[in-house]
């Protein structure tokens, strides 16, 4: 009998992206508008839902601040900050969340997979950096699907290989995606999140089976 899938979102779940993706949004906004944005304001958007794509979110806020700039120009600058020259990009500030042995134990019970809002090659790069011995298959990224979260296309693609799965994510869009796919959802809300209470309430409101501080508590709820 095939093992069920345990599908992870990446940002805020497998890796802490406070100093990478979130700071990339801050620096991108500063570049185009000359004005700062706080992590609290970014989280407020995330908690609304519909803003899983950080490129779209950055462009939206820039436009809302009265600056007209092409979307691709925002994407290019964002990616330049995130990747840098390969040695100085903010992606290198990411912190792996799983404690030693956790994923190995989970892999005895589940097939591990990833459905992320990152590009596939970015997800693979991070997994090779932090967990080179682990198998995550399939890896579904934003470039793998036509419809992005909260649309369930990515999860439904994974369900083609196995009818049973769990999804672990940290945003309202992740929770809505799981609900639309008919997949039980476990939410992650880091205690250091600037809108922690609001995020916990939002994830529970979207039907999360549990909301954990990080993925190291997964074994207690699965």
PDB file of C-alpha atoms in Angstrom:
ATOM      1  CA  UNK A   1       0.000   0.000   0.000  1.00  0.00           C
ATOM      2  CA  UNK A   2       1.534   3.346  -1.025  1.00  0.00           C
ATOM      3  CA  UNK A   3       2.415   5.804   1.670  1.00  0.00           C
ATOM      4  CA  UNK A   4       0.377   9.014   1.773  1.00  0.00           C
ATOM      5  CA  UNK A   5       2.029  12.242   0.665  1.00  0.00           C
ATOM      6  CA  UNK A   6       3.204  14.865   3.113  1.00  0.00           C
ATOM      7  CA  UNK A   7       3.424  18.020   1.033  1.00  0.00           C
ATOM      8  CA  UNK A   8       5.368  21.024   2.290  1.00  0.00           C
ATOM      9  CA  UNK A   9       5.171  24.627   1.298  1.00  0.00           C
ATOM     10  CA  UNK A  10       8.718  25.951   1.442  1.00  0.00           C
ATOM     11  CA  UNK A  11       8.857  29.577   2.589  1.00  0.00           C
ATOM     12  CA  UNK A  12       8.082  29.922   6.278  1.00  0.00           C
ATOM     13  CA  UNK A  13       7.751  26.141   6.571  1.00  0.00           C
ATOM     14  CA  UNK A  14      10.941  24.370   5.526  1.00  0.00           C
ATOM     15  CA  UNK A  15      12.985  27.568   5.660  1.00  0.00           C
ATOM     16  CA  UNK A  16      12.724  30.810   7.594  1.00  0.00           C
ATOM     17  CA  UNK A  17      12.563  33.545   4.940  1.00  0.00           C
ATOM     18  CA  UNK A  18      12.373  36.580   7.223  1.00  0.00           C
ATOM     19  CA  UNK A  19      15.830  37.746   6.163  1.00  0.00           C
ATOM     20  CA  UNK A  20      15.493  36.567   2.551  1.00  0.00           C
ATOM     21  CA  UNK A  21      12.149  36.929   0.782  1.00  0.00           C
ATOM     22  CA  UNK A  22      10.622  39.339   3.284  1.00  0.00           C
ATOM     23  CA  UNK A  23      13.698  41.581   3.302  1.00  0.00           C
ATOM     24  CA  UNK A  24      13.808  41.369  -0.499  1.00  0.00           C
ATOM     25  CA  UNK A  25      10.301  42.860  -0.587  1.00  0.00           C
ATOM     26  CA  UNK A  26      11.466  45.619   1.769  1.00  0.00           C
ATOM     27  CA  UNK A  27      14.500  46.456  -0.376  1.00  0.00           C
ATOM     28  CA  UNK A  28      12.521  46.293  -3.621  1.00  0.00           C
ATOM     29  CA  UNK A  29       9.921  48.720  -2.262  1.00  0.00           C
ATOM     30  CA  UNK A  30      12.656  51.030  -1.000  1.00  0.00           C
ATOM     31  CA  UNK A  31      14.341  51.031  -4.419  1.00  0.00           C
ATOM     32  CA  UNK A  32      11.250  51.921  -6.430  1.00  0.00           C
ATOM     33  CA  UNK A  33       9.383  54.180  -4.007  1.00  0.00           C
ATOM     34  CA  UNK A  34      12.072  55.554  -1.708  1.00  0.00           C
ATOM     35  CA  UNK A  35       9.877  54.656   1.265  1.00  0.00           C
ATOM     36  CA  UNK A  36      10.181  51.725   3.670  1.00  0.00           C
ATOM     37  CA  UNK A  37       7.656  49.029   4.428  1.00  0.00           C
ATOM     38  CA  UNK A  38       7.525  47.092   7.672  1.00  0.00           C
ATOM     39  CA  UNK A  39       7.310  43.340   8.094  1.00  0.00           C
ATOM     40  CA  UNK A  40       4.012  43.955   9.881  1.00  0.00           C
ATOM     41  CA  UNK A  41       2.566  45.581   6.770  1.00  0.00           C
ATOM     42  CA  UNK A  42       3.776  42.713   4.581  1.00  0.00           C
ATOM     43  CA  UNK A  43       2.184  40.171   6.908  1.00  0.00           C
ATOM     44  CA  UNK A  44      -1.092  42.102   6.842  1.00  0.00           C
ATOM     45  CA  UNK A  45      -1.209  41.538   3.078  1.00  0.00           C
ATOM     46  CA  UNK A  46      -0.357  37.859   3.483  1.00  0.00           C
ATOM     47  CA  UNK A  47      -3.118  37.429   6.049  1.00  0.00           C
ATOM     48  CA  UNK A  48      -5.660  38.896   3.634  1.00  0.00           C
ATOM     49  CA  UNK A  49      -4.985  36.090   1.173  1.00  0.00           C
ATOM     50  CA  UNK A  50      -4.412  36.499  -2.551  1.00  0.00           C
ATOM     51  CA  UNK A  51      -0.824  37.694  -2.153  1.00  0.00           C
ATOM     52  CA  UNK A  52       1.175  34.486  -2.193  1.00  0.00           C
ATOM     53  CA  UNK A  53       3.301  35.757  -5.100  1.00  0.00           C
ATOM     54  CA  UNK A  54       5.908  38.179  -3.708  1.00  0.00           C
ATOM     55  CA  UNK A  55       6.541  39.627  -7.157  1.00  0.00           C
ATOM     56  CA  UNK A  56       2.870  40.501  -7.550  1.00  0.00           C
ATOM     57  CA  UNK A  57       2.707  41.842  -4.025  1.00  0.00           C
ATOM     58  CA  UNK A  58       5.742  44.072  -4.518  1.00  0.00           C
ATOM     59  CA  UNK A  59       4.400  45.457  -7.796  1.00  0.00           C
ATOM     60  CA  UNK A  60       0.963  46.045  -6.249  1.00  0.00           C
ATOM     61  CA  UNK A  61       2.345  48.050  -3.342  1.00  0.00           C
ATOM     62  CA  UNK A  62       4.653  50.057  -5.610  1.00  0.00           C
ATOM     63  CA  UNK A  63       1.705  50.934  -7.849  1.00  0.00           C
ATOM     64  CA  UNK A  64      -0.477  51.713  -4.841  1.00  0.00           C
ATOM     65  CA  UNK A  65       2.167  54.210  -3.742  1.00  0.00           C
ATOM     66  CA  UNK A  66       1.784  56.043  -7.038  1.00  0.00           C
ATOM     67  CA  UNK A  67       4.859  54.762  -8.858  1.00  0.00           C
ATOM     68  CA  UNK A  68       4.319  53.422 -12.367  1.00  0.00           C
ATOM     69  CA  UNK A  69       6.780  50.678 -13.244  1.00  0.00           C
ATOM     70  CA  UNK A  70       6.551  47.606 -15.428  1.00  0.00           C
ATOM     71  CA  UNK A  71       5.946  44.325 -13.635  1.00  0.00           C
ATOM     72  CA  UNK A  72       8.978  42.663 -15.256  1.00  0.00           C
ATOM     73  CA  UNK A  73      11.223  45.471 -14.059  1.00  0.00           C
ATOM     74  CA  UNK A  74      10.081  44.792 -10.504  1.00  0.00           C
ATOM     75  CA  UNK A  75      10.673  41.045 -10.965  1.00  0.00           C
ATOM     76  CA  UNK A  76      14.168  41.615 -12.337  1.00  0.00           C
ATOM     77  CA  UNK A  77      15.185  43.883  -9.467  1.00  0.00           C
ATOM     78  CA  UNK A  78      13.617  41.544  -6.912  1.00  0.00           C
ATOM     79  CA  UNK A  79      15.529  38.560  -8.292  1.00  0.00           C
ATOM     80  CA  UNK A  80      18.765  40.543  -8.384  1.00  0.00           C
ATOM     81  CA  UNK A  81      18.452  41.228  -4.659  1.00  0.00           C
ATOM     82  CA  UNK A  82      17.347  37.684  -3.864  1.00  0.00           C
ATOM     83  CA  UNK A  83      20.089  35.883  -5.803  1.00  0.00           C
ATOM     84  CA  UNK A  84      22.779  38.552  -6.045  1.00  0.00           C
ATOM     85  CA  UNK A  85      25.913  37.344  -7.787  1.00  0.00           C
ATOM     86  CA  UNK A  86      25.667  33.911  -6.214  1.00  0.00           C
ATOM     87  CA  UNK A  87      27.635  34.856  -3.124  1.00  0.00           C
ATOM     88  CA  UNK A  88      25.758  37.852  -1.709  1.00  0.00           C
ATOM     89  CA  UNK A  89      22.059  37.255  -2.425  1.00  0.00           C
ATOM     90  CA  UNK A  90      19.546  37.337   0.396  1.00  0.00           C
ATOM     91  CA  UNK A  91      18.668  33.718  -0.386  1.00  0.00           C
ATOM     92  CA  UNK A  92      21.849  32.847   1.534  1.00  0.00           C
ATOM     93  CA  UNK A  93      20.319  34.268   4.717  1.00  0.00           C
ATOM     94  CA  UNK A  94      17.685  31.563   4.885  1.00  0.00           C
ATOM     95  CA  UNK A  95      17.581  29.242   7.889  1.00  0.00           C
ATOM     96  CA  UNK A  96      16.542  25.588   7.695  1.00  0.00           C
ATOM     97  CA  UNK A  97      13.722  24.760  10.088  1.00  0.00           C
ATOM     98  CA  UNK A  98      13.739  20.964  10.475  1.00  0.00           C
ATOM     99  CA  UNK A  99      15.744  19.545  13.349  1.00  0.00           C
ATOM    100  CA  UNK A 100      18.077  16.631  12.688  1.00  0.00           C
ATOM    101  CA  UNK A 101      16.200  13.374  12.118  1.00  0.00           C
ATOM    102  CA  UNK A 102      12.713  14.854  11.700  1.00  0.00           C
ATOM    103  CA  UNK A 103      12.402  14.463   7.943  1.00  0.00           C
ATOM    104  CA  UNK A 104      13.983  11.004   8.024  1.00  0.00           C
ATOM    105  CA  UNK A 105      11.352   9.838  10.514  1.00  0.00           C
ATOM    106  CA  UNK A 106       8.522  11.414   8.539  1.00  0.00           C
ATOM    107  CA  UNK A 107       9.834   9.777   5.346  1.00  0.00           C
ATOM    108  CA  UNK A 108       9.279   6.373   6.955  1.00  0.00           C
ATOM    109  CA  UNK A 109       5.547   7.131   7.078  1.00  0.00           C
ATOM    110  CA  UNK A 110       5.021   9.517   4.160  1.00  0.00           C
ATOM    111  CA  UNK A 111       6.244  10.298   0.690  1.00  0.00           C
ATOM    112  CA  UNK A 112       7.661  13.825   0.973  1.00  0.00           C
ATOM    113  CA  UNK A 113       6.791  16.409  -1.663  1.00  0.00           C
ATOM    114  CA  UNK A 114       6.905  20.187  -2.111  1.00  0.00           C
ATOM    115  CA  UNK A 115       4.330  22.612  -3.489  1.00  0.00           C
ATOM    116  CA  UNK A 116       5.793  26.091  -3.344  1.00  0.00           C
ATOM    117  CA  UNK A 117       5.326  29.557  -4.748  1.00  0.00           C
ATOM    118  CA  UNK A 118       9.005  29.573  -5.698  1.00  0.00           C
ATOM    119  CA  UNK A 119      10.337  28.653  -9.102  1.00  0.00           C
ATOM    120  CA  UNK A 120      11.225  24.949  -9.193  1.00  0.00           C
ATOM    121  CA  UNK A 121      14.939  25.500  -9.649  1.00  0.00           C
ATOM    122  CA  UNK A 122      15.003  27.852  -6.654  1.00  0.00           C
ATOM    123  CA  UNK A 123      13.288  25.235  -4.507  1.00  0.00           C
ATOM    124  CA  UNK A 124      15.679  22.535  -5.693  1.00  0.00           C
ATOM    125  CA  UNK A 125      18.666  24.802  -4.983  1.00  0.00           C
ATOM    126  CA  UNK A 126      17.538  25.343  -1.396  1.00  0.00           C
ATOM    127  CA  UNK A 127      16.767  21.667  -0.810  1.00  0.00           C
ATOM    128  CA  UNK A 128      20.190  20.663  -2.135  1.00  0.00           C
ATOM    129  CA  UNK A 129      21.803  23.213   0.136  1.00  0.00           C
ATOM    130  CA  UNK A 130      20.077  22.175   3.351  1.00  0.00           C
ATOM    131  CA  UNK A 131      18.833  18.593   2.853  1.00  0.00           C
ATOM    132  CA  UNK A 132      20.894  16.937   0.098  1.00  0.00           C
ATOM    133  CA  UNK A 133      20.132  13.445   1.361  1.00  0.00           C
ATOM    134  CA  UNK A 134      16.354  13.808   1.405  1.00  0.00           C
ATOM    135  CA  UNK A 135      14.024  12.933  -1.458  1.00  0.00           C
ATOM    136  CA  UNK A 136      11.167  15.348  -2.165  1.00  0.00           C
ATOM    137  CA  UNK A 137       9.171  14.146  -5.164  1.00  0.00           C
ATOM    138  CA  UNK A 138       7.455  15.757  -6.873  1.00  0.00           C
ATOM    139  CA  UNK A 139       8.561  19.359  -6.461  1.00  0.00           C
ATOM    140  CA  UNK A 140       5.819  21.598  -7.834  1.00  0.00           C
ATOM    141  CA  UNK A 141       6.689  25.273  -8.199  1.00  0.00           C
ATOM    142  CA  UNK A 142       4.987  28.372  -9.539  1.00  0.00           C
ATOM    143  CA  UNK A 143       6.392  27.601 -12.984  1.00  0.00           C
ATOM    144  CA  UNK A 144       4.848  24.102 -12.874  1.00  0.00           C
ATOM    145  CA  UNK A 145       1.241  25.300 -12.815  1.00  0.00           C
ATOM    146  CA  UNK A 146      -1.016  27.608 -14.759  1.00  0.00           C
ATOM    147  CA  UNK A 147      -2.996  28.715 -11.724  1.00  0.00           C
ATOM    148  CA  UNK A 148      -1.154  29.813  -8.582  1.00  0.00           C
ATOM    149  CA  UNK A 149      -2.225  29.504  -4.953  1.00  0.00           C
ATOM    150  CA  UNK A 150      -4.830  29.621  -3.559  1.00  0.00           C
ATOM    151  CA  UNK A 151      -5.895  27.649  -6.651  1.00  0.00           C
ATOM    152  CA  UNK A 152      -5.419  23.933  -5.884  1.00  0.00           C
ATOM    153  CA  UNK A 153      -3.839  22.964  -9.222  1.00  0.00           C
ATOM    154  CA  UNK A 154      -0.469  22.127  -7.681  1.00  0.00           C
ATOM    155  CA  UNK A 155      -1.906  19.919  -4.964  1.00  0.00           C
ATOM    156  CA  UNK A 156      -4.275  18.216  -7.387  1.00  0.00           C
ATOM    157  CA  UNK A 157      -1.305  17.362  -9.583  1.00  0.00           C
ATOM    158  CA  UNK A 158       0.374  15.653  -6.635  1.00  0.00           C
ATOM    159  CA  UNK A 159      -2.855  13.840  -5.788  1.00  0.00           C
ATOM    160  CA  UNK A 160      -2.762  12.228  -9.220  1.00  0.00           C
ATOM    161  CA  UNK A 161       0.045  10.056  -7.823  1.00  0.00           C
ATOM    162  CA  UNK A 162      -1.627   9.290  -4.486  1.00  0.00           C
ATOM    163  CA  UNK A 163      -5.164   9.851  -3.281  1.00  0.00           C
ATOM    164  CA  UNK A 164      -4.159  10.686   0.302  1.00  0.00           C
ATOM    165  CA  UNK A 165      -2.099  13.684   1.367  1.00  0.00           C
ATOM    166  CA  UNK A 166      -1.530  16.365   3.976  1.00  0.00           C
ATOM    167  CA  UNK A 167      -0.402  19.909   3.201  1.00  0.00           C
ATOM    168  CA  UNK A 168       1.748  21.995   5.533  1.00  0.00           C
ATOM    169  CA  UNK A 169       1.828  25.757   4.963  1.00  0.00           C
ATOM    170  CA  UNK A 170       2.074  29.123   6.663  1.00  0.00           C
ATOM    171  CA  UNK A 171      -0.353  31.378   4.805  1.00  0.00           C
ATOM    172  CA  UNK A 172      -4.060  31.848   4.268  1.00  0.00           C
ATOM    173  CA  UNK A 173      -3.504  31.009   0.599  1.00  0.00           C
ATOM    174  CA  UNK A 174      -1.905  27.684   1.569  1.00  0.00           C
ATOM    175  CA  UNK A 175      -4.901  26.852   3.753  1.00  0.00           C
ATOM    176  CA  UNK A 176      -7.396  27.811   1.050  1.00  0.00           C
ATOM    177  CA  UNK A 177      -5.463  25.779  -1.498  1.00  0.00           C
ATOM    178  CA  UNK A 178      -5.620  22.691   0.728  1.00  0.00           C
ATOM    179  CA  UNK A 179      -9.342  23.201   1.363  1.00  0.00           C
ATOM    180  CA  UNK A 180     -10.068  23.486  -2.362  1.00  0.00           C
ATOM    181  CA  UNK A 181      -8.115  20.284  -3.026  1.00  0.00           C
ATOM    182  CA  UNK A 182      -9.871  18.433  -0.212  1.00  0.00           C
ATOM    183  CA  UNK A 183      -6.580  17.902   1.624  1.00  0.00           C
ATOM    184  CA  UNK A 184      -6.155  18.249   5.422  1.00  0.00           C
ATOM    185  CA  UNK A 185      -3.996  21.232   6.326  1.00  0.00           C
ATOM    186  CA  UNK A 186      -1.518  21.898   9.118  1.00  0.00           C
ATOM    187  CA  UNK A 187      -0.640  25.559   9.628  1.00  0.00           C
ATOM    188  CA  UNK A 188       2.690  26.994  10.710  1.00  0.00           C
ATOM    189  CA  UNK A 189       2.776  30.289  12.616  1.00  0.00           C
ATOM    190  CA  UNK A 190       6.189  31.192  13.961  1.00  0.00           C
ATOM    191  CA  UNK A 191       6.023  32.872  17.390  1.00  0.00           C
ATOM    192  CA  UNK A 192       8.232  35.629  16.002  1.00  0.00           C
ATOM    193  CA  UNK A 193       5.743  36.476  13.267  1.00  0.00           C
ATOM    194  CA  UNK A 194       4.826  40.178  13.595  1.00  0.00           C
ATOM    195  CA  UNK A 195       1.133  39.307  13.297  1.00  0.00           C
ATOM    196  CA  UNK A 196       1.264  35.977  15.123  1.00  0.00           C
ATOM    197  CA  UNK A 197      -2.174  36.084  16.773  1.00  0.00           C
ATOM    198  CA  UNK A 198      -3.853  37.267  13.586  1.00  0.00           C
ATOM    199  CA  UNK A 199      -2.142  34.531  11.559  1.00  0.00           C
ATOM    200  CA  UNK A 200      -3.125  31.775  13.989  1.00  0.00           C
ATOM    201  CA  UNK A 201      -6.734  32.965  13.920  1.00  0.00           C
ATOM    202  CA  UNK A 202      -6.722  33.186  10.121  1.00  0.00           C
ATOM    203  CA  UNK A 203      -5.300  29.684   9.652  1.00  0.00           C
ATOM    204  CA  UNK A 204      -7.758  28.193  12.129  1.00  0.00           C
ATOM    205  CA  UNK A 205     -10.553  30.097  10.426  1.00  0.00           C
ATOM    206  CA  UNK A 206      -9.609  28.437   7.146  1.00  0.00           C
ATOM    207  CA  UNK A 207      -9.934  24.987   8.694  1.00  0.00           C
ATOM    208  CA  UNK A 208      -6.398  24.079   9.781  1.00  0.00           C
ATOM    209  CA  UNK A 209      -6.341  20.778  11.673  1.00  0.00           C
ATOM    210  CA  UNK A 210      -3.613  22.254  13.869  1.00  0.00           C
ATOM    211  CA  UNK A 211      -1.408  25.351  13.984  1.00  0.00           C
ATOM    212  CA  UNK A 212       2.188  24.736  15.088  1.00  0.00           C
ATOM    213  CA  UNK A 213       5.105  27.018  15.916  1.00  0.00           C
ATOM    214  CA  UNK A 214       7.243  25.145  13.375  1.00  0.00           C
ATOM    215  CA  UNK A 215       7.400  21.844  11.536  1.00  0.00           C
ATOM    216  CA  UNK A 216       9.248  20.146  14.401  1.00  0.00           C
ATOM    217  CA  UNK A 217       5.874  19.544  16.028  1.00  0.00           C
ATOM    218  CA  UNK A 218       4.413  17.688  13.053  1.00  0.00           C
ATOM    219  CA  UNK A 219       4.801  14.200  14.484  1.00  0.00           C
ATOM    220  CA  UNK A 220       2.409  15.095  17.297  1.00  0.00           C
ATOM    221  CA  UNK A 221      -0.464  15.912  14.946  1.00  0.00           C
ATOM    222  CA  UNK A 222      -0.080  13.545  11.993  1.00  0.00           C
TER     223      UNK A 222
END
